[in-house]
C-alpha angles and dihedrals in degrees: 000000000000122000088223090059092050090051089054091050091052091050091050089052090049096050097030085224134088091207094052092045091051091051090050091052093042094239137119118275090236090055092051091046090052091051091053091049092051092054092046091048091050091051096040093228138090111250094190137043108221129199130168091268108020143044123197138164117274121224088263090049092052089055097042105040098064089054090046091050092049090051092051090047090051091054091047091049091051089052092047092048091053089050090046090056087055092046090248110142113183142123131081129307111206104193133178116216135181113245103248100036092040100049100039105035116008101046092060088048090052091052090053091045091053091050088057091047104030095177090066124094126197133211111191124200107196115194139126091217120099112277119240101202095204098041096041097043093233125148098191136010133202105216142164113244130037118281113274095192113086091207092064128084124218147173121215110232101186148314113277120202116202118228133206104224145166140163120276087239092059092048092048090053098041106023132256116271116222099179133034088248088065093062096079092086095048134091113247123210107215138204114218124206120188092339092309110122113214095222099139108088122195123206132177140190136158090294095058142264129324126197118198126191101213130207122219148149099219129073132154141168088223113084092200091059090053088054091049091052089051095053089045091066094252099131148289123322134189104217142162110271088232093054090051098035098107093046093045094048092046093048094243088129133015132216114257129205093007092181091064116062123206116225107288126224139194134238117233135180104218132197130190092224143356088258089068093059099094126172088257091053091051091051090049090050090054091048093051092047090052094047093048092048090053092052094046090049091054090050092049092048091052093048096247091117136027118243086243085088087083095054 
């Protein structure tokens, strides 16, 4: 069984189409179809169920393909490790990024990273939905919150406080809340995940925890749009301090109710397997950690954050 044939099979599984897989690999459809048939013949099973309009994995394919993908990743990791020993950093980084953090902070970092390592290429998947590593063809994902799947591998990048914020114009027009009880009269800007609007905000201080059911006219499944609404004077938003860092440092928005902290989170770089942790991925992890530390340090020095963020 040829490795080239296995690569075709994985592409067909990714695109759910022999024609699309062939186009991706720059080969004729007939050539890709022949490669799939050779693998199926070698295994003695059909990996795909074909109809006139659709192609999907068979039961055997669902069992076999993850092992095949892991094997290919192991071979690729071995190659990358050899190159890493020779200080050769190349290949493709397929990374999943959240919309706000990805567009406004990480993409410029990636451009700088690729200038340092010009043989690297990047494929970015920007979405606020949960990444499915196999379905979305992603090798690593930068995500808020620690991994909740024991089969995944991850590196913590940093602590990430969330901040209640608004523009000074909005606060001048609508008043500045000083306690969670004051929020009832304000317009909330909400993040929405899978049709669930995150309109219950939780704050805490030394006195305890406060849950507030907010009212608002704006909700989106795109975190960057929530940020844009906030800087356009549309209301109050609870956002990651990293997402809002540029606007906070530039004075476009101001922290509100500093004595009451929204629930904090963490930033993690997550991988589906150890085989995905290539030398290039480790270098990118170190770059992101350094960049985040620099931003958090600026926010501590300007009084936006407490130095407890580094605990």
